[in-house]
Short mmCIF file of C-alpha atoms in Angstrom, two decimals:
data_model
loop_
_atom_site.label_atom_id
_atom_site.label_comp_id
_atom_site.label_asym_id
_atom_site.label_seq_id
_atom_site.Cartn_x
_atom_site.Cartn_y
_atom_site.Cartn_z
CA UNK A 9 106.32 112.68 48.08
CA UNK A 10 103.16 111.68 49.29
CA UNK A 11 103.56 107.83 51.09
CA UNK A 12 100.52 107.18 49.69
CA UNK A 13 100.79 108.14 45.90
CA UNK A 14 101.40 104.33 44.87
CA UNK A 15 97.97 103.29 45.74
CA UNK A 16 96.42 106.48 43.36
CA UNK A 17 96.34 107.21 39.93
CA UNK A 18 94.54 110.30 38.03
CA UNK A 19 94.48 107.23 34.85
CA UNK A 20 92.12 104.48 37.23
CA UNK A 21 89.55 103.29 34.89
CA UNK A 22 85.91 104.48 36.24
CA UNK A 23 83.61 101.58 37.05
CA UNK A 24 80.48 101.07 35.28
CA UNK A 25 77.16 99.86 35.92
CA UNK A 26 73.46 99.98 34.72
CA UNK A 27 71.03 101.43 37.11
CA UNK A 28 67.51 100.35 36.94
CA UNK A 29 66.44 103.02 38.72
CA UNK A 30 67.78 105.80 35.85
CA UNK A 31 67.49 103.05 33.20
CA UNK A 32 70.88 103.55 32.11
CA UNK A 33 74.45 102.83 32.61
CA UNK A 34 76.15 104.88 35.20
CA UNK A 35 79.71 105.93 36.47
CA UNK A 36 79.62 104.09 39.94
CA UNK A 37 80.32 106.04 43.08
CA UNK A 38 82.37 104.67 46.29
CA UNK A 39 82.86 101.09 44.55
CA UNK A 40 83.94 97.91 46.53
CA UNK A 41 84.96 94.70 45.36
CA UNK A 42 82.67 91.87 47.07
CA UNK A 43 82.26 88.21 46.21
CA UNK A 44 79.15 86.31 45.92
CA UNK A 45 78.39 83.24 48.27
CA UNK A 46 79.63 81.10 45.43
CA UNK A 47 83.00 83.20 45.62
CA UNK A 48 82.21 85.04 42.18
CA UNK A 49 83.68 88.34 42.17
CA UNK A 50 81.35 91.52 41.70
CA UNK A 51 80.88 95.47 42.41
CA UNK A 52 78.64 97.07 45.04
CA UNK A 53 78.40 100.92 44.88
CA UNK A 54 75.51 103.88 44.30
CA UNK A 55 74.63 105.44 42.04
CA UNK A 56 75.27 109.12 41.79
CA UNK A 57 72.46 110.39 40.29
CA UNK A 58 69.61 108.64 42.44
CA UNK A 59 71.42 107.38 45.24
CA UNK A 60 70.54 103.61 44.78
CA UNK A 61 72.97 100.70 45.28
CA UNK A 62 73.83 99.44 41.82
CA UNK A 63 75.72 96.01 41.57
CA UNK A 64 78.20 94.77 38.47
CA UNK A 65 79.05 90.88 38.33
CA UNK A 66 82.67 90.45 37.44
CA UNK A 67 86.25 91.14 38.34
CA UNK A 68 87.49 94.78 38.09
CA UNK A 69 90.96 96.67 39.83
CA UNK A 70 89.47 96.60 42.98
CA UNK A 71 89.89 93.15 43.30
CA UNK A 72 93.77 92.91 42.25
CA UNK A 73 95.62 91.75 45.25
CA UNK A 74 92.52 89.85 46.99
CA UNK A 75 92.17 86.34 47.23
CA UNK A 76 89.03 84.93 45.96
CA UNK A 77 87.29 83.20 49.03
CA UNK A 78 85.74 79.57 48.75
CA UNK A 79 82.43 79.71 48.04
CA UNK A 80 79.96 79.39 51.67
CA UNK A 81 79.06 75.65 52.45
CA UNK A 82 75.67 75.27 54.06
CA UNK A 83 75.91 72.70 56.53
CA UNK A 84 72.81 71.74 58.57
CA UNK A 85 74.08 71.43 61.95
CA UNK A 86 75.51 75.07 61.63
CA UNK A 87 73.25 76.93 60.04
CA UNK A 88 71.56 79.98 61.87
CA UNK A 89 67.58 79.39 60.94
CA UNK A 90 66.25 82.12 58.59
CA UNK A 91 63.33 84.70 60.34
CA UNK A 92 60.30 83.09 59.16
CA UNK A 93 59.16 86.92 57.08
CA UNK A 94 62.53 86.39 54.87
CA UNK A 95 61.69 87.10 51.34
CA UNK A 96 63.58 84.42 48.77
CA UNK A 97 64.90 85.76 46.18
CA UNK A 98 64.51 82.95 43.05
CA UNK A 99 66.59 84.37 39.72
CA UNK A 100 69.03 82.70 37.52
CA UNK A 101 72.90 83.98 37.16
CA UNK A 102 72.39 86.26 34.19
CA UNK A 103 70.06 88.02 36.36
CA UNK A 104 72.43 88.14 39.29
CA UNK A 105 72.94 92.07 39.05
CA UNK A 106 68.69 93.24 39.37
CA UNK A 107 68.35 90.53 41.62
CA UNK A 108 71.66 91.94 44.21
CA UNK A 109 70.23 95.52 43.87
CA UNK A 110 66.63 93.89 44.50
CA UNK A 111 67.43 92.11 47.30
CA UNK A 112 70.16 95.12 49.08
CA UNK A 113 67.04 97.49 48.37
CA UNK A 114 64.48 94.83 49.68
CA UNK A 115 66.60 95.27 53.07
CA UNK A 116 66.65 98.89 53.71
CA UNK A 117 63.05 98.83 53.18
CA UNK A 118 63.20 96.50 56.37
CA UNK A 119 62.45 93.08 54.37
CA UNK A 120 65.00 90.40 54.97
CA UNK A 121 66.41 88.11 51.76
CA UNK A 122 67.22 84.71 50.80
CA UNK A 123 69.49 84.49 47.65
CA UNK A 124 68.88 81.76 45.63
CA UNK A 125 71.95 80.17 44.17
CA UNK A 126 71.28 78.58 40.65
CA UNK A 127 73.98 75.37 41.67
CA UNK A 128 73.50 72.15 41.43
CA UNK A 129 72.17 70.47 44.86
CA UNK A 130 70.49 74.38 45.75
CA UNK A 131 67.16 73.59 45.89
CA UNK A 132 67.44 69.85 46.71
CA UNK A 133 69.74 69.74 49.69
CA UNK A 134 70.63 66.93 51.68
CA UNK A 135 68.49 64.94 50.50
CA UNK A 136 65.29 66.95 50.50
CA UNK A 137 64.55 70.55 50.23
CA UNK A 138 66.43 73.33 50.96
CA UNK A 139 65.90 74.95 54.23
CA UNK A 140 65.39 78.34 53.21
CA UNK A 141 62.89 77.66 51.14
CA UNK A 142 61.20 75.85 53.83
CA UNK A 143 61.72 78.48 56.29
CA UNK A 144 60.87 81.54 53.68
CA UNK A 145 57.61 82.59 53.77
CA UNK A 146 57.50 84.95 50.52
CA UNK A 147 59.07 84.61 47.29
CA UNK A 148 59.96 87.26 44.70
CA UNK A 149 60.45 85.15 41.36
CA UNK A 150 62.78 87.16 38.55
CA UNK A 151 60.75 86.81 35.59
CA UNK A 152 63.73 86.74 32.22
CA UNK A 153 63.72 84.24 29.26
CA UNK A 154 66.56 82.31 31.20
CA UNK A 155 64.54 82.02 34.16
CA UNK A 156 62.08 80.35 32.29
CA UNK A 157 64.78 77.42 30.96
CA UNK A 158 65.93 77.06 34.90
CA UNK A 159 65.57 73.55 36.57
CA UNK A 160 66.56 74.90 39.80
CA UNK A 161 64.20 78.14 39.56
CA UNK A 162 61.55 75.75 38.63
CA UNK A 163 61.85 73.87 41.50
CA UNK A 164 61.57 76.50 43.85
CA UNK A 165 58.85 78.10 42.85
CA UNK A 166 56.83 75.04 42.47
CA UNK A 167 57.74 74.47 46.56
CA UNK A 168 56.79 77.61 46.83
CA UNK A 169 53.19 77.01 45.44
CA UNK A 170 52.77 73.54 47.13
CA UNK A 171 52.90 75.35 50.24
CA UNK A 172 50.63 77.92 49.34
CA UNK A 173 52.94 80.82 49.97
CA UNK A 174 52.94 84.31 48.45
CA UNK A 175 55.01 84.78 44.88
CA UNK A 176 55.58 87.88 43.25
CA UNK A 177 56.91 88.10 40.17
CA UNK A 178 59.89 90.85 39.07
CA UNK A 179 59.42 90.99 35.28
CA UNK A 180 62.96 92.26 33.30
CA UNK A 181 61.48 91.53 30.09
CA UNK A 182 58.39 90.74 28.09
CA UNK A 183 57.96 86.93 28.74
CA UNK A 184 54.89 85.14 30.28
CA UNK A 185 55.52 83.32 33.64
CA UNK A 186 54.47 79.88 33.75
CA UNK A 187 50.96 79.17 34.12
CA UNK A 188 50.69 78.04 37.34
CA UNK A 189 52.01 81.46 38.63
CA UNK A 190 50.55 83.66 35.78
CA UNK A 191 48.16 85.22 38.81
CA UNK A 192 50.98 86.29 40.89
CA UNK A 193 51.38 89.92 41.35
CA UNK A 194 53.83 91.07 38.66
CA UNK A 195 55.98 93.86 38.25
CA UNK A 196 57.76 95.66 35.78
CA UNK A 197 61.03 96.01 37.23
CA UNK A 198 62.27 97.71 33.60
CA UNK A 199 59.83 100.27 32.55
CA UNK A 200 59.45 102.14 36.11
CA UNK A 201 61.71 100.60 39.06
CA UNK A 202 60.69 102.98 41.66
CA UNK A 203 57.34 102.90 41.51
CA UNK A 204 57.20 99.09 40.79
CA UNK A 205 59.09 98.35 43.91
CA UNK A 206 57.16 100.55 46.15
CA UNK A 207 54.73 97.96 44.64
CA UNK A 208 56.37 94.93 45.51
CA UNK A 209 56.85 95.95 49.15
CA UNK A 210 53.25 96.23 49.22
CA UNK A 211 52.28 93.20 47.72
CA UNK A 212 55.02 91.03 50.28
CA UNK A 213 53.80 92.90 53.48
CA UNK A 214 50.18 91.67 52.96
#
């Protein structure tokens, strides 16, 4: 008998995911439980018809046995400081899976990310802002109806603008952005992924 059988079965539910690359949900290939910075369970894999990293928010069987982890704490005489080219990420939690594969794609194009975390006490920290948004000097701002009822999104992209430094804008559905960044580049992230995110990468490196 094989020593390993117990840890196989030929019945193991397949793991799905939408890929907004393809534009369409997707068996997921070589899938790993990880946990967001809050400790929220979730599913990094590719895709196996284009190769991209898709990302599922939730728990699946990869995670039985594992022991969620507490959520990071940010503490200001331990943080590393951010590079100063870090892109921040600004998207509320029902946009958490576009804005993981954004942000893991955004990297192996050579662009370090900030993750914005849509918790109380994110964007105001200790009192005033929060360092990365301080130390970010580019902002990609995920454009959804929910992003557009967001306190903490708000917040950060109005830093952002006070500043005077660069937003782009990844649009998942057919909303306006708010007026004061309505000039911001903007991208379809929906109707053509690829080519808007060869885009984007152009628009952040100017």
């Amino acid at each position: 008998m094989n020593d390993h059988a117990e840890y196989y079965s030929d019945d193991e539910e397949a793991i799905e995911a939408y890929c907004v690359r393809c534009k369409e949900t997707i068996e997921v290939e070589n899938p790993r439980a990880v946990w967001t910075r809050r400790g929220v369970p979730a599913t990094r894999g590719e895709c196996p018809d284009c190769g991209g990293t898709v990302f599922r928010m939730g728990r699946t069987g990869l995670h039985s046995g594992e022991e969620r982890p507490a959520a990071v704490q940010v503490a200001s005489n331990t943080r590393t400081k951010l590079a100063q080219d870090t892109a921040y990420i600004n998207f509320t939690e029902a946009d958490a899976e576009l804005a993981e594969q954004l942000a893991d794609d955004l990297q192996k194009a050579g662009i370090a990310t900030w993750l914005h975390e849509n918790v109380a006490g994110d964007v105001h920290w200790a009192g005033g802002i929060h360092p990365a948004l301080s130390e970010c000097s580019r902002m990609v701002y995920v454009l959804s109806p929910q992003a557009l009822d967001s306190e903490s999104m708000e917040a950060a992209w109005k830093f952002f603008k006070s500043k005077g430094k660069r937003i782009v804008i990844a649009q998942l559905a057919p909303v306006d952005p708010p007026d004061a960044i309505r000039r911001s580049p903007r991208f379809d992230m929906i109707a053509d992924y690829r080519s808007a995110f060869r885009q984007m990468i152009q628009a952040l490196s100017q």
